[in-house]
Coordinates of C-alpha atoms and ligand atoms in Angstrom, one line a residue:
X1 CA 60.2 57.6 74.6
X2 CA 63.6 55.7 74.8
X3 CA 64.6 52.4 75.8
X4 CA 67.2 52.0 78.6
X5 CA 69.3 49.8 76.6
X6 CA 69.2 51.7 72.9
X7 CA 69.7 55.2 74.5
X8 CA 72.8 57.0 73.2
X9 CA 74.2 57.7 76.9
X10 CA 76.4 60.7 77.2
X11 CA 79.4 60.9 79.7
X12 CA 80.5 64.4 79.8
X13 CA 81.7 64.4 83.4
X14 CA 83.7 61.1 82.2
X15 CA 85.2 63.2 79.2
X16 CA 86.2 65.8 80.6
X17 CA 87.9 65.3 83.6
X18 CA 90.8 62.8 84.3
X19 CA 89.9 59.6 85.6
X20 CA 91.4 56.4 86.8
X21 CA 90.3 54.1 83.8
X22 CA 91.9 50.9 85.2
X23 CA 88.8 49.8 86.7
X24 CA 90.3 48.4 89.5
X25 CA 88.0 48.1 92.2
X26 CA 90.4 47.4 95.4
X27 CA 90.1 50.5 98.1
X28 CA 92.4 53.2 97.6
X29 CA 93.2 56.7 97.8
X30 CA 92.8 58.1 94.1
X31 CA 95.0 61.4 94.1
X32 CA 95.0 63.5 90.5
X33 CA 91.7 62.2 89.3
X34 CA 88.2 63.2 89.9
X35 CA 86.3 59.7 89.4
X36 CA 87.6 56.0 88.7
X37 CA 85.6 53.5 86.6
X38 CA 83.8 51.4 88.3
X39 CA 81.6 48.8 86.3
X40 CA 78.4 48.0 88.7
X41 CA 79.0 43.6 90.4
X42 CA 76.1 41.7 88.9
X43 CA 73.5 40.4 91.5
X44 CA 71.5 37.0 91.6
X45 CA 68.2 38.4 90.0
X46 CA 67.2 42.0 89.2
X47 CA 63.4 42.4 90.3
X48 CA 61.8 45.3 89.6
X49 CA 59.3 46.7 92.6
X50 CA 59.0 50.3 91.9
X51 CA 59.2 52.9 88.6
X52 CA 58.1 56.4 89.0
X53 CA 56.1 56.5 85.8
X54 CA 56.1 60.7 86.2
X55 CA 60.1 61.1 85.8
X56 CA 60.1 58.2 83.4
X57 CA 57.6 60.3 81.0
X58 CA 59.4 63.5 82.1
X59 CA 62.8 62.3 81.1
X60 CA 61.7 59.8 78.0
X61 CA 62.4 56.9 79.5
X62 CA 60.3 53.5 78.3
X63 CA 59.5 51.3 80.8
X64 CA 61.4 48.4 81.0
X65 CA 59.5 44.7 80.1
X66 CA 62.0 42.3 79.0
X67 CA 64.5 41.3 81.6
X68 CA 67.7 42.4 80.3
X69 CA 66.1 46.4 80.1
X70 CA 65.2 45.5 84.0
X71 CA 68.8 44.3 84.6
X72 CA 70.3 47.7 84.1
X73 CA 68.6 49.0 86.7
X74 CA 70.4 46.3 89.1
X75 CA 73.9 46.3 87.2
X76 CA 73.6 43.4 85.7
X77 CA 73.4 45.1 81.9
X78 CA 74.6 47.8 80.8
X79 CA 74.1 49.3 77.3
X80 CA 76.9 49.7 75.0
X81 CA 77.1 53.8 75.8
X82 CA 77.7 53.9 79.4
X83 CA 80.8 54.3 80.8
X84 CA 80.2 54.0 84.7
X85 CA 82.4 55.5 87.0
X86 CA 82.3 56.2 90.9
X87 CA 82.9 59.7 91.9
X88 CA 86.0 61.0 94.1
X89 CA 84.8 63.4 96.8
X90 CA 85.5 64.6 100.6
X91 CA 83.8 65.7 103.4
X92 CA 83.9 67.2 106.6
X93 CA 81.5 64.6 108.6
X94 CA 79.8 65.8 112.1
X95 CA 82.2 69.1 111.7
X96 CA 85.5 67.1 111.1
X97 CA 87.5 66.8 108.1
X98 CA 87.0 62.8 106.6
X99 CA 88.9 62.9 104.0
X100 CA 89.1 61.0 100.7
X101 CA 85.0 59.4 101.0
X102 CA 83.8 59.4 97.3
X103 CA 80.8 57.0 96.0
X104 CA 81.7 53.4 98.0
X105 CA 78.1 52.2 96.7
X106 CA 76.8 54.8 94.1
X107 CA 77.5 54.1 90.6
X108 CA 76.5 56.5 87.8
X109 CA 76.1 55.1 84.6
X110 CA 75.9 57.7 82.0
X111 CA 74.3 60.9 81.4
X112 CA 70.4 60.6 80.1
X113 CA 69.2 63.4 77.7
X114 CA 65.5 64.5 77.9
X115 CA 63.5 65.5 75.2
X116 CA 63.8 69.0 76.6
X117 CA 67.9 68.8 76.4
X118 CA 68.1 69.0 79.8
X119 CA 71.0 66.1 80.5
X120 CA 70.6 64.0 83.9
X121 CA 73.0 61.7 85.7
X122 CA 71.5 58.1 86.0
X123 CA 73.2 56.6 89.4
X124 CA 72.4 53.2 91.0
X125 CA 73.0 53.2 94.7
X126 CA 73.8 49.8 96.1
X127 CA 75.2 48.7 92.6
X128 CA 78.3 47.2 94.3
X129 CA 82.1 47.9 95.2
X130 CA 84.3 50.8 93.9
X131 CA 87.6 52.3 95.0
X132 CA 85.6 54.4 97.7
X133 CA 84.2 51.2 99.6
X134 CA 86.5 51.5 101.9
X135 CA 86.0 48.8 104.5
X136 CA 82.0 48.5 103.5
X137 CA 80.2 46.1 101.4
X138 CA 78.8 48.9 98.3
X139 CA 75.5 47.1 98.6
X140 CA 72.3 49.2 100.3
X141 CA 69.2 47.2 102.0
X142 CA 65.6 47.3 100.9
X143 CA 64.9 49.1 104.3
X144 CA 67.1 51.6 103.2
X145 CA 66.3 51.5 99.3
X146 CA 62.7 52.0 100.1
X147 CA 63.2 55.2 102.1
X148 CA 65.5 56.7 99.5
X149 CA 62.6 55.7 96.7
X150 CA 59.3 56.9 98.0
X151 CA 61.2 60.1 100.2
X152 CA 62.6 61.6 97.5
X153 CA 60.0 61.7 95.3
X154 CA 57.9 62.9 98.4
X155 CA 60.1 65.7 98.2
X156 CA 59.3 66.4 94.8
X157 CA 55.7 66.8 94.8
X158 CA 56.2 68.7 98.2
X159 CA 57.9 71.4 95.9
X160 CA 61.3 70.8 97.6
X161 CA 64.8 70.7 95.6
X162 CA 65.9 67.1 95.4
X163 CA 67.5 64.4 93.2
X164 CA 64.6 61.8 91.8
X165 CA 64.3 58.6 92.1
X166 CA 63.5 56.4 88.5
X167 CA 62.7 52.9 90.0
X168 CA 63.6 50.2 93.0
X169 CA 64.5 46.6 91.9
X170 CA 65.7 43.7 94.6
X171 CA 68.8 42.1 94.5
X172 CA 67.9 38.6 95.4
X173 CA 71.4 38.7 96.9
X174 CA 71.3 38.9 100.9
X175 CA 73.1 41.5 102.4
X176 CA 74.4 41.5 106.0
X177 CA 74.1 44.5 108.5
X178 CA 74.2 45.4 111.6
X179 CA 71.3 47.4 112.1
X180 CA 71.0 49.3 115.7
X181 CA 75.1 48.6 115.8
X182 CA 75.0 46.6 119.0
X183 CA 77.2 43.6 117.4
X184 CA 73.9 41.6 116.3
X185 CA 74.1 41.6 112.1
X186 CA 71.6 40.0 110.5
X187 CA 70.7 39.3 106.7
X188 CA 68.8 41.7 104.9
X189 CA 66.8 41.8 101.3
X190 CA 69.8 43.6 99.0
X191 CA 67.7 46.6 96.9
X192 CA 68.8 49.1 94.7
X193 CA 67.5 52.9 93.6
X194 CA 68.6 54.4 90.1
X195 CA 68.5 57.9 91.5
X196 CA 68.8 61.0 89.1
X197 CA 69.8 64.8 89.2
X198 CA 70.7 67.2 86.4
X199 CA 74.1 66.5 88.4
X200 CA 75.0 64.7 91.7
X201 CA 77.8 67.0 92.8
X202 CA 78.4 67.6 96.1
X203 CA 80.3 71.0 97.8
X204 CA 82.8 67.2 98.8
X205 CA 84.1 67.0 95.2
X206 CA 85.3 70.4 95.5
X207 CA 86.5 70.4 99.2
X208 CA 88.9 67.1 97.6
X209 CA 90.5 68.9 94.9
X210 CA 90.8 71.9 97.3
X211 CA 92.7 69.7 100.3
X212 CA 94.7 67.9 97.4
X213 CA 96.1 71.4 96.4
X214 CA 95.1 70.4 92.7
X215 CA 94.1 73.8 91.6
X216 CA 94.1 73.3 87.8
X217 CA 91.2 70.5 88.7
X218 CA 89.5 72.8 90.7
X219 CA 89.1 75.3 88.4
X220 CA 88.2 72.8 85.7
X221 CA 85.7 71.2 87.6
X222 CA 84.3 74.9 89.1
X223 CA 84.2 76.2 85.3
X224 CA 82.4 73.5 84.1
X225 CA 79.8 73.4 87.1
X226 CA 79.2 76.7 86.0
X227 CA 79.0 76.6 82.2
X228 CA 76.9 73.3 82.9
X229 CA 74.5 74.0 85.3
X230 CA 74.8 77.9 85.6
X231 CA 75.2 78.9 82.5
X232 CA 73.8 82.4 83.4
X233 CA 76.8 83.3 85.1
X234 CA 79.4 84.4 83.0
X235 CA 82.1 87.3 83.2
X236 CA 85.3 87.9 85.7
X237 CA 83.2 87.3 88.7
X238 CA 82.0 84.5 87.9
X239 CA 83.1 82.0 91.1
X240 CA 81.8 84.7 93.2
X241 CA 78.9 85.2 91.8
X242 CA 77.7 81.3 91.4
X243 CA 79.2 81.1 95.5
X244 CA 76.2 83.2 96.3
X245 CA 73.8 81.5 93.9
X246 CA 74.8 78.6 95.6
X247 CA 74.3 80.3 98.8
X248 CA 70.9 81.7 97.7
X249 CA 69.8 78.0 96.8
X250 CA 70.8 76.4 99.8
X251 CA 68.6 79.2 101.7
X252 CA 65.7 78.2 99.8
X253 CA 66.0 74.9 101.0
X254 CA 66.6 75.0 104.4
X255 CA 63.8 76.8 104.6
X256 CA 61.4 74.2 102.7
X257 CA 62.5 71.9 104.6
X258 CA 61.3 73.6 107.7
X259 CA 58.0 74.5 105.8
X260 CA 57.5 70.9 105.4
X261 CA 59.4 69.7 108.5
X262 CA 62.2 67.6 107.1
X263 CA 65.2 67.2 109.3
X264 CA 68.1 65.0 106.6
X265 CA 69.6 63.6 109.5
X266 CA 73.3 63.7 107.8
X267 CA 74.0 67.1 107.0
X268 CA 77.6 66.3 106.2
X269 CA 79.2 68.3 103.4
X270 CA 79.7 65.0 101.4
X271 CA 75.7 65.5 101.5
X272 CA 75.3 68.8 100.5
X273 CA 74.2 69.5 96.4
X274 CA 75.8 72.0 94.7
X275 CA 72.6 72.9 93.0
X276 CA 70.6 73.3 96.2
X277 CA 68.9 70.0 96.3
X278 CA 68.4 67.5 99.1
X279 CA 70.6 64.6 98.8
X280 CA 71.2 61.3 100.5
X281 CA 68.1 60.2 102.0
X282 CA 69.5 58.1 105.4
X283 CA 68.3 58.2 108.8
X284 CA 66.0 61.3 107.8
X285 CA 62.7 62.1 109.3
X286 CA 59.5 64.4 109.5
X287 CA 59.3 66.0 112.9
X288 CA 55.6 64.8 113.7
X289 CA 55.5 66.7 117.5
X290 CA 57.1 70.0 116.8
X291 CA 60.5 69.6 118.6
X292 CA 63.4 72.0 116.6
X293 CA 65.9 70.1 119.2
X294 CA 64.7 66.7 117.7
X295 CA 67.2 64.7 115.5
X296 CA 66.6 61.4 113.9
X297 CA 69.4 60.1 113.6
X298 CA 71.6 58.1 116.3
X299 CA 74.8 58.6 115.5
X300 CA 73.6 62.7 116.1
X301 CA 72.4 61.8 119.4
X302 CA 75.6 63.3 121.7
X303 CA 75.7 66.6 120.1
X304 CA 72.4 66.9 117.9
X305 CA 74.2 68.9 115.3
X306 CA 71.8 68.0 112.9
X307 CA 68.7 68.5 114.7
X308 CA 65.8 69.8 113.2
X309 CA 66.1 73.6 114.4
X310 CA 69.9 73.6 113.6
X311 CA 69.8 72.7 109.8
X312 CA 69.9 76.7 108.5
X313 CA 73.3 77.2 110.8
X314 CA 74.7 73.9 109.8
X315 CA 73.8 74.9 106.1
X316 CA 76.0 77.7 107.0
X317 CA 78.7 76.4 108.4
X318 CA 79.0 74.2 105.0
X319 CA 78.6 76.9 102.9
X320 CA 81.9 78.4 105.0
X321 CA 83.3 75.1 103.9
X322 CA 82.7 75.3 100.2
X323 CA 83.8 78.9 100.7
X324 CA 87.6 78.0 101.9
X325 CA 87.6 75.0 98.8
X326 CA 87.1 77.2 96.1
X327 CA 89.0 80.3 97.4
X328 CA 92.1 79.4 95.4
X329 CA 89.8 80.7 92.7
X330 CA 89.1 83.7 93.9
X331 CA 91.9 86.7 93.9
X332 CA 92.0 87.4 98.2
X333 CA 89.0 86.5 100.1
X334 CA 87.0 89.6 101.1
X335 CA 84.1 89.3 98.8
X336 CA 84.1 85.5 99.3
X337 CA 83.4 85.8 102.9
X338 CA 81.0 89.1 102.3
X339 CA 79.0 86.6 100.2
X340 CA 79.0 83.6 102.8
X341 CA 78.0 86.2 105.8
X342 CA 75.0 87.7 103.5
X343 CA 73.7 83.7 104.3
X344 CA 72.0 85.0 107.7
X345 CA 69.8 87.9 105.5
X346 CA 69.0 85.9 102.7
X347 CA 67.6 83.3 104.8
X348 CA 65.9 85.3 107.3
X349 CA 63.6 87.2 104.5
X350 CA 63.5 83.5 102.2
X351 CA 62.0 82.6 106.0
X352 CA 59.7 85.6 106.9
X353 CA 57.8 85.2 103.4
X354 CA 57.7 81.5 104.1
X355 CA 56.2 81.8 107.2
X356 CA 53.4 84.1 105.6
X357 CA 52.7 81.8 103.6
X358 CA 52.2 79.4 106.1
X359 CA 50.1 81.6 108.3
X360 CA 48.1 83.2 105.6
X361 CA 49.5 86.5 105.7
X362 CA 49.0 88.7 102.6
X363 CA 52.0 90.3 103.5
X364 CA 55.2 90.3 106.1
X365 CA 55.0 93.3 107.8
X366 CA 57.9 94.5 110.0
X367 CA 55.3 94.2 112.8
X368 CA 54.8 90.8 112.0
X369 CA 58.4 89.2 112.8
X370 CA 57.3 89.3 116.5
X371 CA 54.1 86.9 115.3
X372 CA 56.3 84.7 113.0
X373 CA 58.6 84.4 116.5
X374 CA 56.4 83.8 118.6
X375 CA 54.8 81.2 116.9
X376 CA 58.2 79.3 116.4
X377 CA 58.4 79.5 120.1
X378 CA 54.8 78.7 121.1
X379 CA 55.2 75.6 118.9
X380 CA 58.7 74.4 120.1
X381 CA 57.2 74.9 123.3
X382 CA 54.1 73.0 123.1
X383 CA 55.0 70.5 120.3
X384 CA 51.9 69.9 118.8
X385 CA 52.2 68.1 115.9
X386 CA 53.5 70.1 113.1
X387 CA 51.4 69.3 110.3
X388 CA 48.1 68.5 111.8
X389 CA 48.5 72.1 114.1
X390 CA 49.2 73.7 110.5
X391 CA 46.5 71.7 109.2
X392 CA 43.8 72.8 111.7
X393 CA 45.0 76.6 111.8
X394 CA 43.8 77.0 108.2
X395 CA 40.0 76.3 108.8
X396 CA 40.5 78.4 112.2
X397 CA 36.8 80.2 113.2
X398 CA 38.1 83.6 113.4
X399 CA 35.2 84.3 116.1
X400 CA 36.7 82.3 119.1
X401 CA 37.5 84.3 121.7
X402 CA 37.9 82.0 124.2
X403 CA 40.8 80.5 125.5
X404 CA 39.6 77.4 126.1
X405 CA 37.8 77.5 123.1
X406 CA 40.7 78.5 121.0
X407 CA 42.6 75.5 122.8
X408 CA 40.3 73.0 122.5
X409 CA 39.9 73.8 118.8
X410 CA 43.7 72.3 118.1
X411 CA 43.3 69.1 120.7
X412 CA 43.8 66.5 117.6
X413 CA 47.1 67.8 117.4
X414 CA 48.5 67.8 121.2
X415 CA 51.0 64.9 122.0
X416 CA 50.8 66.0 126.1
X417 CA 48.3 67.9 126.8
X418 CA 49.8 71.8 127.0
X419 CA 50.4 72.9 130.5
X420 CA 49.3 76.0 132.4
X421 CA 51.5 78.4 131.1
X422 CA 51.8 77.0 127.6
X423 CA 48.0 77.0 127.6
X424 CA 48.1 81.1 128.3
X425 CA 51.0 81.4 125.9
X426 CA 49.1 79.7 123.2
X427 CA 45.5 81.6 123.5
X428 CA 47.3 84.7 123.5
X429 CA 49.0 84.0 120.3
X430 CA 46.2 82.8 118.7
X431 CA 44.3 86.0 119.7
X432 CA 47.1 88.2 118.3
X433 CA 46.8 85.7 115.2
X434 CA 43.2 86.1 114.6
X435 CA 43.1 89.9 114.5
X436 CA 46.3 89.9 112.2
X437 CA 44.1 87.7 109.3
X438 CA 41.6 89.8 109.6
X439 CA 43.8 93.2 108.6
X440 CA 44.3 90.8 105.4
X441 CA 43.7 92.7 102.4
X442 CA 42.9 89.6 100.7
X443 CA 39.7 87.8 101.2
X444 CA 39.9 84.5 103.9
X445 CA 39.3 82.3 101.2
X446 CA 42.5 83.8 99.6
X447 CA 44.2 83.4 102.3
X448 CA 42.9 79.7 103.2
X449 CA 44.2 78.8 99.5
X450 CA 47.8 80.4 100.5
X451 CA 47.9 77.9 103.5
X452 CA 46.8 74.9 101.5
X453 CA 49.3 75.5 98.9
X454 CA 52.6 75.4 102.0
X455 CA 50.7 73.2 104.6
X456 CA 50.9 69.5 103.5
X457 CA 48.4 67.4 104.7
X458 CA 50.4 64.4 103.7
X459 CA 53.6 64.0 105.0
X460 CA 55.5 60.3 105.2
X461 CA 55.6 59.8 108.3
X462 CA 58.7 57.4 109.7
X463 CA 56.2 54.9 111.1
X464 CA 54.3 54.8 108.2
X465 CA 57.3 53.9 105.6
X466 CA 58.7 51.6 108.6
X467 CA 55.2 49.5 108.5
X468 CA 55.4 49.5 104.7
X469 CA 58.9 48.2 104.5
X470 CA 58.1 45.3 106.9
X471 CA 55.3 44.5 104.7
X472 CA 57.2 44.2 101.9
X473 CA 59.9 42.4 103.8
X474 CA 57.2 39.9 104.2
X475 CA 56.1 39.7 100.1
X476 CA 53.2 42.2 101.2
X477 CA 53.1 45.4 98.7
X478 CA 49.6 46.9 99.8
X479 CA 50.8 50.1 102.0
X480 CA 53.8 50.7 99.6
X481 CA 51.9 51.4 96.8
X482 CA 49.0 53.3 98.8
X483 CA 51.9 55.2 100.0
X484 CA 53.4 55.8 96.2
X485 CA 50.2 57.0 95.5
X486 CA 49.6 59.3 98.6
X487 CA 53.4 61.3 98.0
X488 CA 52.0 62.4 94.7
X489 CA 48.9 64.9 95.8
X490 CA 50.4 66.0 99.8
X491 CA 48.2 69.2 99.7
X492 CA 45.2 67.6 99.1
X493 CA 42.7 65.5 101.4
X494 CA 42.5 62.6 99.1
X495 CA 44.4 60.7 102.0
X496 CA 42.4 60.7 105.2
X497 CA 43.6 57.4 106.7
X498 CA 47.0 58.6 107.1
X499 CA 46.2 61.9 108.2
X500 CA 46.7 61.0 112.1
X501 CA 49.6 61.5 115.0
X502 CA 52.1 59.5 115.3
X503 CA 50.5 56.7 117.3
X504 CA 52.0 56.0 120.7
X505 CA 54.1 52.7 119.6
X506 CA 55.9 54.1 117.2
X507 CA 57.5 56.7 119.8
X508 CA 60.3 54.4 120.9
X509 CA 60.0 51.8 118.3
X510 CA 63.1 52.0 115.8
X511 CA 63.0 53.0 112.6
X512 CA 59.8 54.6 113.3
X513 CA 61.2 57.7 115.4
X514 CA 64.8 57.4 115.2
X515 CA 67.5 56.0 112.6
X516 CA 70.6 54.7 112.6
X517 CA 73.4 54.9 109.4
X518 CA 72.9 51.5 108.8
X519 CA 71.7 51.2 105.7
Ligands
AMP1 P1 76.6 58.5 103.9 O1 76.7 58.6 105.3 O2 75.5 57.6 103.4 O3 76.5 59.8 103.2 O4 77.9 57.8 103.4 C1 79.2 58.3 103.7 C2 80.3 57.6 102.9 O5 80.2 56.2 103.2 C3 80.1 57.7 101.4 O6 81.4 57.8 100.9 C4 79.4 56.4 101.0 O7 79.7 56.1 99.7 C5 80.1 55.4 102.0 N1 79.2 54.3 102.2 C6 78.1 54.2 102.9 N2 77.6 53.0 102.9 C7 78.4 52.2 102.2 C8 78.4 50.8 101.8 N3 77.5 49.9 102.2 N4 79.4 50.4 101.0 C9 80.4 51.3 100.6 N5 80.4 52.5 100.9 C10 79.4 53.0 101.7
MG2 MG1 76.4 60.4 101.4

């Protein structure tokens, strides 16, 4: 184990790419470079309210006692081999080009090397002001902080790509936002995550080199992606070939997150990993009633391109984007776009063997597609809630026959009670369902295991983070940490008391169902 302040810090990214070293902070368009350097703006007092003592063993990382090891993770240290810098990326936002974005509150401060060599990039959010601020403030809100914290390492024990999240601290500094953007800003706690990835990368830092024309940086960057984080792929293909690993991982997670039923919220491309993982935790949410049109965040509400049903074609559409930035690399554009359309396959088989899991098939047959659809309809259309319908499928008798039997049997998880034909619809399914688990070749109890091992019985719920944050608003840490707690073991039944609906005030309450940006 290492301290935070002795560790030798490497800064790869920072050596081998041109930078604007002036460390100007004042908001600018940076042109030629791919990051500026950015030292993090000191806050009143670093407090330190959350370490994820998993990654911290994982990575070697001692945790911090004295206060100036704490400081670092608020900015207000830094140890003598860090050279922090804010990155320069694009972005096409809700489907239109944005621009220059880069990280306005996200400051990484050196590279961390585990025992096991594997290098990974240490990055406060809400550390303060960089060239990329733009108009904004570069600070990020306990509300916010808290969701980022406990969601992402959520996503970790759920098995799901994502960056990590080392510890939360407070700021002691107030910070002033507008929350449901209706011209009422009020003060908020200031907070901040160190959040970690092998890399932080987004398919935005090659979309900016690409629109800048700045081919010699693209193939820089895209070379050392690859020799970095791919180092498998080597040879005369080699862009085409990590395009469609990229394409493969992004598959994979699209479809975990609708295993789990995690809708981001902010599918922008400036949000979208190049190694596959979920970034950017904003106004993202579980779908508790299973509703594929349902989006939580407001800003998606005209157009719900970011729903929960839409995220594999958006994923696509992104991946079309990546595709044009790193064409220039590529000699004509054939196999590039052969690659991007093989997106629809991949993901439809990564989806079918997903869904068996799910459902306890020992196999995907061809003739069960028509069950996988059907249940994907039958759900939308009766919008149980996902995980406790998933839940209760597993210990399903296999002797009802009954249609009002087999209904009954899931009424814990009905938000309306089903109508007439939804009631029909549903029975029937089931019925089909029941005689397909019992052509399993596989015992039930094999089966059973299958469905434990993809159904969380956990999942953090909106409401549930949203009473925990207004707890600790109020000094009150009691829900937070049963929550820390309750993320680490989600296929278990070690958390009963959470394993409810969503109760009936926190349907329209905000923060609880929907989001805003604000954050
Ligand atoms: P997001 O919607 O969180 O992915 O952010 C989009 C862009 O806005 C990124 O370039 C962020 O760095 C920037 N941004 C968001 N919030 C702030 C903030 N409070 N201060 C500075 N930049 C911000
Ligand atoms: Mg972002």
């Amino acid at each position: 184990m290492e301290s935070l302040s002795s560790k030798a810090y490497k800064n790869e990214f920072v050596d081998t790419f041109d930078g604007d070293d002036s460390g100007n902070l004042k908001p600018r368009q940076t042109p030629g470079v791919l990051y500026s350097k950015a030292n993090p703006t000191p806050v009143e007092k670093v407090t330190l309210l959350a370490w994820s003592e998993d990654l911290a063993n994982e990575l070697g990382i001692q945790k911090p006692t004295k206060q100036e090891e704490i400081d670092i993770l608020g900015g207000n240290n830094l140890a003598p081999t860090m050279q922090p810098y804010a990155a320069c990326y694009a972005g096409h936002q809700f489907g239109n080009w944005a621009g220059q974005l880069g990280d306005g509150r996200a400051i990484t401060l050196g590279e961390w090397e585990a025992p096991t060599g594997t290098s990974w990039e240490l990055q406060l959010k809400g550390a303060g002001q960089t060239p990329y601020s733009r108009r904004a403030d570069g600070r990020a809100v306990l509300r916010s902080s808290v969701r980022e914290y406990l969601m992402s390492e959520a996503m970790y024990y759920l098995r799901v790509p994502t960056t990590r999240a080392l510890s939360l601290v407070t700021t002691g500094d107030p910070v002033l936002r507008d929350m449901f953007y209706n011209g009422n800003p009020a003060y908020e706690p200031g907070a901040i995550v160190l959040r970690t990835a092998p890399s932080l990368l987004r398919f935005g830092n090659f979309e900016m080199v690409a629109a800048r024309k700045e081919t010699d940086n693209l193939k820089k960057l895209a070379d050392w992606t690859i020799a970095r984080y791919y180092p498998h792929i080597q040879g005369e293909d080699k862009y085409l070939q990590w395009f469609k690993e990229i394409v493969d991982r992004t598959a994979s997670l699209m479809v975990d997150w609708l295993r789990v039923g995690f809708v981001h919220g902010v599918m922008n491309t400036d949000n979208m990993s190049v190694l596959g993982l979920t970034i950017d935790y904003g106004p993202y949410s579980f779908v508790d009633n299973y509703d594929l049109n349902f989006t939580p965040n407001t800003t998606d509400l005209p157009g719900r391109r970011y729903a929960f049903g839409k995220q594999a074609s958006v994923a696509y559409w992104n991946l079309g984007c990546l595709a044009s930035a790193i064409a220039p690399l590529l000699d004509g554009t054939e196999q590039l776009v052969a690659a991007l359309e093989e997106y629809a396959t991949i993901y439809s088989k990564k989806y079918l063997t997903m869904m068996g899991n799910k459902l306890g098939l020992d196999e995907v047959k061809q003739e069960d597609i028509k069950l996988v659809t059907t249940f994907d309809e039958t759900l939308a259309a009766v919008q149980p809630d996902m995980t406790i319908f998933y839940q209760l499928l597993i210990d399903l008798p296999l002797h009802l026959t009954e249609e009002e039997e087999l209904l009954n049997y899931f009424s814990d998880s009905y938000y309306t009670p089903p109508t007439k034909k939804q009631r029909a619809a549903l029975a029937a399914l089931l019925k089909t369902y029941i005689a397909r688990i019992q052509q399993n070749t596989c015992s039930r109890e094999e089966s059973q295991q299958r469905m434990r091992e993809n159904n969380p019985r956990f999942v953090l719920r909106n409401y549930l983070l949203s009473q925990a944050i207004e707890e600790l608003e109020k000094g009150e840490n009691t829900l937070f940490q049963k929550l820390q707690e309750a993320i680490k073991t989600p296929y278990s039944g070690n958390h009963e008391e959470f394993f409810a609906k969503r109760p009936e005030w926190a349907t329209s309450k905000a923060g609880c169902s929907m989001l805003s940006c604000s954050s």
